[in-house]
Coordinates of C-alpha atoms and ligand atoms in Angstrom, one line a residue:
M1 CA 23.5 5.6 6.7
K2 CA 20.1 6.0 5.2
K3 CA 17.6 7.8 7.4
R4 CA 14.9 5.5 8.6
I5 CA 11.3 6.6 8.2
L6 CA 8.4 4.6 9.6
V7 CA 5.4 4.7 7.2
T8 CA 2.2 3.4 8.8
G9 CA -0.3 2.3 6.2
G10 CA 2.6 2.0 3.8
T11 CA 1.0 -0.6 1.6
G12 CA -2.1 1.6 1.1
Y13 CA -2.9 3.9 -1.8
I14 CA -1.0 7.1 -0.8
G15 CA 1.4 5.2 1.5
S16 CA 2.8 3.0 -1.2
H17 CA 3.4 5.9 -3.5
T18 CA 5.1 7.7 -0.7
V19 CA 7.3 4.7 0.1
V20 CA 8.5 4.8 -3.6
E21 CA 9.3 8.5 -3.4
L22 CA 11.1 8.0 0.0
I23 CA 13.3 5.3 -1.6
N24 CA 13.9 7.5 -4.6
A25 CA 15.1 10.3 -2.3
G26 CA 17.5 8.0 -0.4
F27 CA 15.5 7.2 2.7
E28 CA 15.0 3.8 4.3
P29 CA 11.2 3.5 4.7
I30 CA 9.9 0.8 7.1
I31 CA 6.3 -0.1 6.6
I32 CA 3.8 -1.1 9.3
D33 CA 0.4 -2.2 7.9
N34 CA -2.3 -4.6 9.0
L35 CA -3.4 -5.1 5.4
S36 CA -7.0 -4.3 6.3
N37 CA -7.4 -2.3 3.1
S38 CA -4.4 -3.3 1.0
N39 CA -2.5 -6.4 0.1
I40 CA 1.0 -7.8 0.4
G41 CA 1.5 -7.8 -3.3
V42 CA 2.0 -4.0 -3.2
L43 CA 5.5 -4.7 -1.8
D44 CA 6.4 -6.5 -5.1
G45 CA 5.1 -3.4 -7.1
I46 CA 7.3 -1.1 -5.0
K47 CA 10.3 -3.4 -5.6
R48 CA 9.7 -3.5 -9.3
I49 CA 9.7 0.3 -9.4
T50 CA 12.6 1.0 -7.1
G51 CA 14.7 -2.2 -7.0
V52 CA 14.2 -2.2 -3.2
E53 CA 11.9 -4.3 -1.1
P54 CA 11.1 -2.2 1.9
I55 CA 11.0 -3.7 5.4
F56 CA 7.5 -4.7 6.3
E57 CA 5.8 -5.6 9.6
N58 CA 2.2 -6.8 9.7
I59 CA 1.1 -4.9 12.9
D60 CA -2.2 -3.4 13.9
L61 CA -1.4 0.0 15.3
K62 CA -4.2 -0.4 17.8
D63 CA -2.1 -3.2 19.4
Y64 CA 0.1 -1.2 21.8
V65 CA 2.2 -4.2 22.9
S66 CA 3.1 -5.2 19.4
L67 CA 3.9 -1.6 18.5
N68 CA 6.2 -1.2 21.5
K69 CA 8.0 -4.4 20.4
F70 CA 8.3 -3.0 16.9
F71 CA 10.1 0.1 18.3
Q72 CA 12.4 -2.1 20.4
K73 CA 13.3 -4.0 17.2
Y74 CA 13.9 -1.1 14.9
E75 CA 16.2 1.5 16.3
G76 CA 17.0 4.9 14.8
I77 CA 13.7 5.8 13.3
E78 CA 13.9 9.6 12.6
A79 CA 10.3 10.3 11.6
I80 CA 6.9 8.8 11.2
I81 CA 4.5 9.3 8.4
N82 CA 1.1 8.2 9.6
F83 CA -1.2 7.1 6.8
A84 CA -2.9 4.2 8.5
A85 CA -6.5 5.0 8.9
S86 CA -10.0 4.0 7.7
K87 CA -11.1 6.5 5.1
A88 CA -14.6 5.9 3.7
V89 CA -17.0 8.7 4.6
G90 CA -20.2 6.6 4.2
E91 CA -18.8 3.6 6.0
S92 CA -17.8 5.8 8.9
V93 CA -21.5 6.9 9.4
K94 CA -22.5 3.2 9.6
M95 CA -19.6 2.1 11.8
P96 CA -18.6 5.1 13.9
V97 CA -17.0 3.1 16.7
M98 CA -14.7 1.2 14.3
Y99 CA -13.6 4.6 12.8
Y100 CA -13.0 6.2 16.2
R101 CA -11.1 3.1 17.3
N102 CA -9.0 2.7 14.2
N103 CA -8.1 6.2 13.5
I104 CA -7.8 7.6 17.0
T105 CA -6.4 4.7 19.0
S106 CA -3.7 4.1 16.4
L107 CA -2.5 7.7 16.6
L108 CA -2.7 7.7 20.4
N109 CA -0.4 4.6 20.6
L110 CA 2.1 6.2 18.2
V111 CA 2.3 9.6 20.0
E112 CA 2.5 7.8 23.4
L113 CA 5.4 5.7 22.2
M114 CA 7.3 8.4 20.2
P115 CA 9.0 10.1 23.3
K116 CA 9.9 6.7 24.8
Y117 CA 12.0 5.9 21.7
G118 CA 13.3 9.4 21.1
I119 CA 11.2 10.0 17.9
N120 CA 10.4 13.6 17.5
H121 CA 8.8 14.0 14.1
I122 CA 5.4 13.0 12.8
V123 CA 3.7 13.8 9.5
F124 CA 0.0 13.3 9.6
S125 CA -2.5 12.6 6.8
S126 CA -5.3 15.1 7.3
S127 CA -8.0 16.1 4.8
C128 CA -9.7 19.1 3.3
T129 CA -12.8 17.6 4.9
V130 CA -11.9 19.6 8.0
Y131 CA -13.0 22.8 6.1
G132 CA -16.5 21.4 5.3
Q133 CA -18.2 23.7 2.7
P134 CA -16.0 26.8 3.0
D135 CA -17.6 30.3 2.6
V136 CA -14.6 31.6 0.7
L137 CA -12.6 29.8 -2.0
P138 CA -9.9 28.9 -2.5
V139 CA -9.3 27.4 0.9
T140 CA -6.2 28.5 2.8
E141 CA -4.8 26.9 6.0
Q142 CA -6.5 29.8 7.9
S143 CA -9.9 29.0 6.6
P144 CA -12.2 28.1 9.5
I145 CA -12.6 24.5 10.5
Q146 CA -16.3 23.5 10.2
P147 CA -18.2 21.0 12.4
A148 CA -17.5 17.6 10.9
T149 CA -20.3 15.9 8.9
S150 CA -19.1 12.4 9.4
P151 CA -17.3 10.3 12.0
Y152 CA -14.4 10.0 9.5
G153 CA -14.2 13.8 9.2
Y154 CA -14.4 14.1 12.9
T155 CA -11.5 11.7 13.4
K156 CA -9.3 13.9 11.2
Q157 CA -10.1 17.0 13.4
V158 CA -9.6 15.1 16.6
C159 CA -6.3 13.6 15.4
E160 CA -5.0 17.1 14.4
N161 CA -5.8 18.2 18.0
I162 CA -4.2 15.2 19.6
I163 CA -1.1 16.0 17.7
R164 CA -1.2 19.7 18.6
D165 CA -1.7 19.0 22.3
T166 CA 1.0 16.3 22.4
V167 CA 3.5 18.5 20.6
K168 CA 2.8 21.3 23.1
A169 CA 3.4 19.0 26.0
T170 CA 6.5 17.2 24.6
V171 CA 9.9 18.9 24.4
G172 CA 11.4 18.6 20.9
M173 CA 8.4 17.1 19.2
K174 CA 7.3 18.5 15.9
S175 CA 4.6 17.7 13.4
I176 CA 3.5 18.6 9.9
L177 CA -0.3 18.1 9.2
L178 CA -1.0 17.7 5.5
R179 CA -4.5 18.4 4.4
Y180 CA -5.1 16.5 1.1
F181 CA -7.7 17.5 -1.4
N182 CA -8.9 14.7 -3.7
P183 CA -6.0 12.2 -4.5
I184 CA -6.3 10.4 -7.8
G185 CA -4.1 8.5 -10.3
A186 CA -1.6 5.7 -10.1
H187 CA 2.2 5.4 -10.5
P188 CA 3.1 5.9 -14.2
S189 CA 4.6 2.4 -14.2
A190 CA 1.2 1.0 -13.3
E191 CA 3.0 -1.2 -10.7
I192 CA 1.0 0.4 -7.8
G193 CA -2.3 2.3 -7.6
E194 CA -5.6 2.4 -5.8
L195 CA -7.2 -0.9 -5.0
P196 CA -10.8 -0.2 -4.2
N197 CA -12.7 -2.8 -2.2
G198 CA -16.1 -3.7 -3.8
V199 CA -18.0 -0.9 -5.5
P200 CA -15.9 2.2 -5.4
N201 CA -17.2 5.3 -3.6
N202 CA -14.7 7.7 -5.2
L203 CA -15.2 9.2 -8.6
L204 CA -12.1 8.1 -10.5
P205 CA -12.1 4.4 -9.6
F206 CA -15.8 4.3 -10.6
V207 CA -15.0 6.1 -13.9
T208 CA -12.3 3.6 -14.8
Q209 CA -14.3 0.6 -13.7
T210 CA -17.2 1.8 -15.9
A211 CA -14.9 2.4 -18.8
I212 CA -13.5 -1.1 -18.6
G213 CA -17.1 -2.6 -18.4
L214 CA -17.2 -3.7 -14.7
R215 CA -20.0 -1.2 -14.1
S216 CA -22.8 -0.4 -16.5
E217 CA -22.8 3.4 -16.0
L218 CA -21.5 6.2 -13.9
K219 CA -24.0 8.2 -11.9
V220 CA -23.1 11.9 -11.8
F221 CA -24.5 12.9 -8.4
G222 CA -26.3 16.1 -9.1
N223 CA -26.3 18.7 -11.9
D224 CA -28.2 21.4 -10.1
Y225 CA -25.4 22.8 -7.9
N226 CA -24.4 26.4 -8.1
T227 CA -21.4 25.7 -10.4
P228 CA -20.9 26.5 -14.1
D229 CA -22.1 23.1 -15.3
G230 CA -24.2 22.2 -12.2
S231 CA -21.9 19.3 -11.1
C232 CA -19.7 19.4 -7.9
I233 CA -16.2 20.9 -8.0
R234 CA -13.2 19.3 -6.4
D235 CA -9.4 19.8 -6.5
Y236 CA -8.0 16.5 -7.9
I237 CA -4.4 16.0 -6.9
Y238 CA -2.1 13.4 -8.5
V239 CA -1.1 10.8 -5.9
V240 CA 2.6 10.9 -7.0
D241 CA 2.7 14.7 -6.6
L242 CA 1.1 14.2 -3.2
A243 CA 3.6 11.5 -2.3
K244 CA 6.5 13.9 -3.1
A245 CA 5.1 16.4 -0.7
H246 CA 5.5 13.9 2.1
V247 CA 9.2 13.5 1.3
M248 CA 9.6 17.3 1.3
A249 CA 7.8 17.5 4.7
V250 CA 10.1 14.9 6.2
E251 CA 13.2 16.7 4.8
R252 CA 11.9 20.0 6.2
M253 CA 11.5 18.5 9.7
L254 CA 14.9 16.6 9.7
D255 CA 16.7 19.6 8.2
K256 CA 15.3 21.7 11.1
K257 CA 13.6 24.2 8.7
M258 CA 10.2 24.3 10.4
K259 CA 9.1 27.7 11.6
R260 CA 6.7 26.4 14.2
S261 CA 6.4 23.1 16.0
V262 CA 3.2 22.3 14.2
E263 CA 2.8 23.3 10.6
V264 CA -0.2 22.8 8.4
F265 CA -0.2 22.6 4.6
N266 CA -3.0 22.3 2.0
L267 CA -2.0 19.8 -0.7
G268 CA -4.0 20.5 -3.8
T269 CA -3.5 21.9 -7.3
G270 CA -5.3 25.2 -6.8
T271 CA -7.7 24.4 -9.6
G272 CA -11.2 23.2 -9.1
L273 CA -12.7 20.8 -11.7
S274 CA -16.3 19.6 -12.0
V275 CA -17.4 16.0 -12.2
L276 CA -18.5 16.5 -15.8
E277 CA -15.2 18.1 -16.7
I278 CA -13.4 15.1 -15.3
V279 CA -15.7 12.7 -17.2
N280 CA -15.2 14.5 -20.5
K281 CA -11.4 14.8 -20.1
F282 CA -11.2 11.1 -19.2
M283 CA -13.1 10.1 -22.4
E284 CA -10.8 12.3 -24.4
V285 CA -7.6 10.8 -22.8
S286 CA -8.7 7.2 -22.9
G287 CA -10.6 7.3 -26.1
V288 CA -13.4 5.3 -24.4
N289 CA -17.0 6.4 -24.4
L290 CA -18.1 6.5 -20.8
P291 CA -21.8 5.8 -20.2
Y292 CA -23.1 8.1 -17.6
Q293 CA -26.4 9.6 -16.4
I294 CA -27.3 12.4 -14.1
A295 CA -28.5 11.1 -10.7
P296 CA -29.8 12.8 -7.6
R297 CA -27.4 14.6 -5.3
R298 CA -25.4 12.3 -3.0
E299 CA -26.1 13.0 0.7
G300 CA -23.3 14.8 2.5
D301 CA -21.6 16.1 -0.7
I302 CA -20.3 19.6 -0.6
E303 CA -20.8 21.8 -3.6
K304 CA -17.3 23.0 -4.3
V305 CA -13.9 23.1 -2.8
W306 CA -10.4 23.8 -4.0
A307 CA -7.1 24.6 -2.4
D308 CA -4.9 27.6 -2.1
P309 CA -1.7 25.6 -2.2
S310 CA 0.6 28.7 -2.1
L311 CA 1.9 28.0 1.5
A312 CA 3.1 24.5 0.5
N313 CA 4.5 26.0 -2.7
K314 CA 6.5 28.6 -0.8
E315 CA 7.5 26.7 2.4
L316 CA 7.9 23.1 1.1
G317 CA 9.0 24.1 -2.4
W318 CA 6.3 21.8 -3.6
K319 CA 4.1 22.2 -6.6
A320 CA 1.5 19.8 -8.1
D321 CA 2.5 20.1 -11.7
T322 CA 1.5 16.9 -13.4
P323 CA -0.8 17.7 -16.3
L324 CA -4.3 16.4 -15.9
E325 CA -4.0 14.3 -19.1
D326 CA -1.1 12.4 -17.6
V327 CA -2.9 11.9 -14.3
L328 CA -6.0 10.5 -16.1
S329 CA -4.0 8.3 -18.4
S330 CA -2.3 6.9 -15.3
C331 CA -5.7 6.0 -13.9
W332 CA -6.6 4.2 -17.1
K333 CA -3.3 2.4 -17.5
W334 CA -3.8 1.1 -13.9
E335 CA -7.3 -0.1 -14.6
L336 CA -6.1 -1.9 -17.7
K337 CA -3.4 -3.6 -15.6
L338 CA -6.0 -4.6 -12.9
Q339 CA -8.2 -6.0 -15.7
E340 CA -5.3 -8.2 -16.9
R341 CA -4.9 -9.4 -13.3
R342 CA -8.6 -10.1 -13.0
E343 CA -8.6 -12.1 -16.2
K344 CA -5.5 -14.1 -15.1
D345 CA -7.2 -14.9 -11.8
Q346 CA -10.3 -16.1 -13.6
Q347 CA -8.3 -18.4 -15.8
N348 CA -6.5 -19.8 -12.8
S349 CA -9.7 -20.4 -10.8
Ligands
UFG401 N1 -19.1 11.4 -7.7 C1 -20.1 11.1 -8.7 N2 -20.3 9.8 -9.0 C2 -19.6 8.8 -8.3 C3 -18.7 9.1 -7.3 C4 -18.5 10.4 -7.1 O1 -20.7 11.9 -9.3 O2 -19.9 7.6 -8.6 C5 -18.9 12.8 -7.4 C6 -19.2 13.2 -6.0 O3 -20.6 13.5 -5.9 C7 -18.3 14.4 -5.8 C8 -17.0 14.0 -6.7 O4 -17.5 13.1 -7.6 O5 -18.9 15.5 -6.3 C9 -15.9 13.5 -5.9 O6 -16.4 12.4 -5.1 P1 -15.4 11.4 -4.3 O7 -16.2 10.4 -3.6 O8 -14.3 10.9 -5.2 O9 -14.6 12.4 -3.3 P2 -15.2 13.3 -2.1 O10 -14.9 14.7 -2.5 O11 -16.6 13.0 -1.8 O12 -14.3 12.8 -0.9 C10 -13.0 13.0 -0.8 C11 -12.3 11.9 -0.1 C12 -12.7 11.9 1.4 C13 -12.6 13.3 1.9 C14 -13.3 14.3 1.1 C15 -13.2 15.7 1.6 O13 -12.6 10.6 -0.6 O14 -11.8 11.1 2.1 O15 -12.8 14.2 -0.2 O16 -14.0 16.5 0.9 F1 -13.1 13.3 3.2

């Protein structure tokens, strides 16, 4: 019998890549998603990659009654990976109530129902945003948590605490909190990838959309930071490497290898790259000349952050080892695929 894993937000960007890796590792993922920031076609992409169409339920996690019915219908779920959340920093500043409701209510419903259905394990998508601008780099899991600078960031801190408190109060419950750095890239097959809504906020989708001609130029937000080339530094982590870490976290839980009932892991490469380094490397890999100009700093940006991933390397046996060239070419291949789709849609309309 394959072990059943509930993946909330499983048609989303990181969720869909994780579903593929779970299937590859012999699990039976079940997806819950309300398709608020994804689309049902992602299931076809997963099927084309794996040969398996995962079970899918269109449920809003805020809806306690529907979630309860879901757990009645699907017995034997051994772990939950909770991706479902709103994730745009700027949007969260404009719509704080929506962010608190989406991200916190959903998690509360899950952790309230878990003991009722004998589910003891939950992996939670957290973020390096909890560290703010760290005083010391690289960032370890012991680095201090800084006051959040956006409602989005605050939901990640609150959700981590909700999990810690619930685990403390619930016999047998365990959790792994994964703090992602900057996820980028697409599946090498280009069957699944990131589907940004409207004008992308994140660097890589903006880069590829500019390269394909959808945007006239990239704005590099600031070249006067205290970094070697003046642009901000981030730790860009390949989404497939990130997805694999979730499978390892689930295996660690189910194989009873956890050393504490809540464990935290940074998921990054350990290498910081500047915006300009990414831009130049992308041009090299794609062969496309990317129009860009230096623009003022973006409000709320931190100067530099990168991970110390050694705990995840040691304890999960995980390493982000995909070369940057391959990661960036997966971004480009995915954008070319999206362009094909856009052209087809235009012809059909
Ligand atoms: N950038 C540009 N031009 C753009 C877009 C981004 O120069 O058009 C720069 C940003 O200023 C920043 C870097 O590219 O220096 C990365 O920006 P992203 O928006 O891609 O990512 P962030 O580091 O701002 O945000 C990411 C996640 C958040 C998470 C945050 C934690 O998207 O969910 O990391 O630091 F909260």
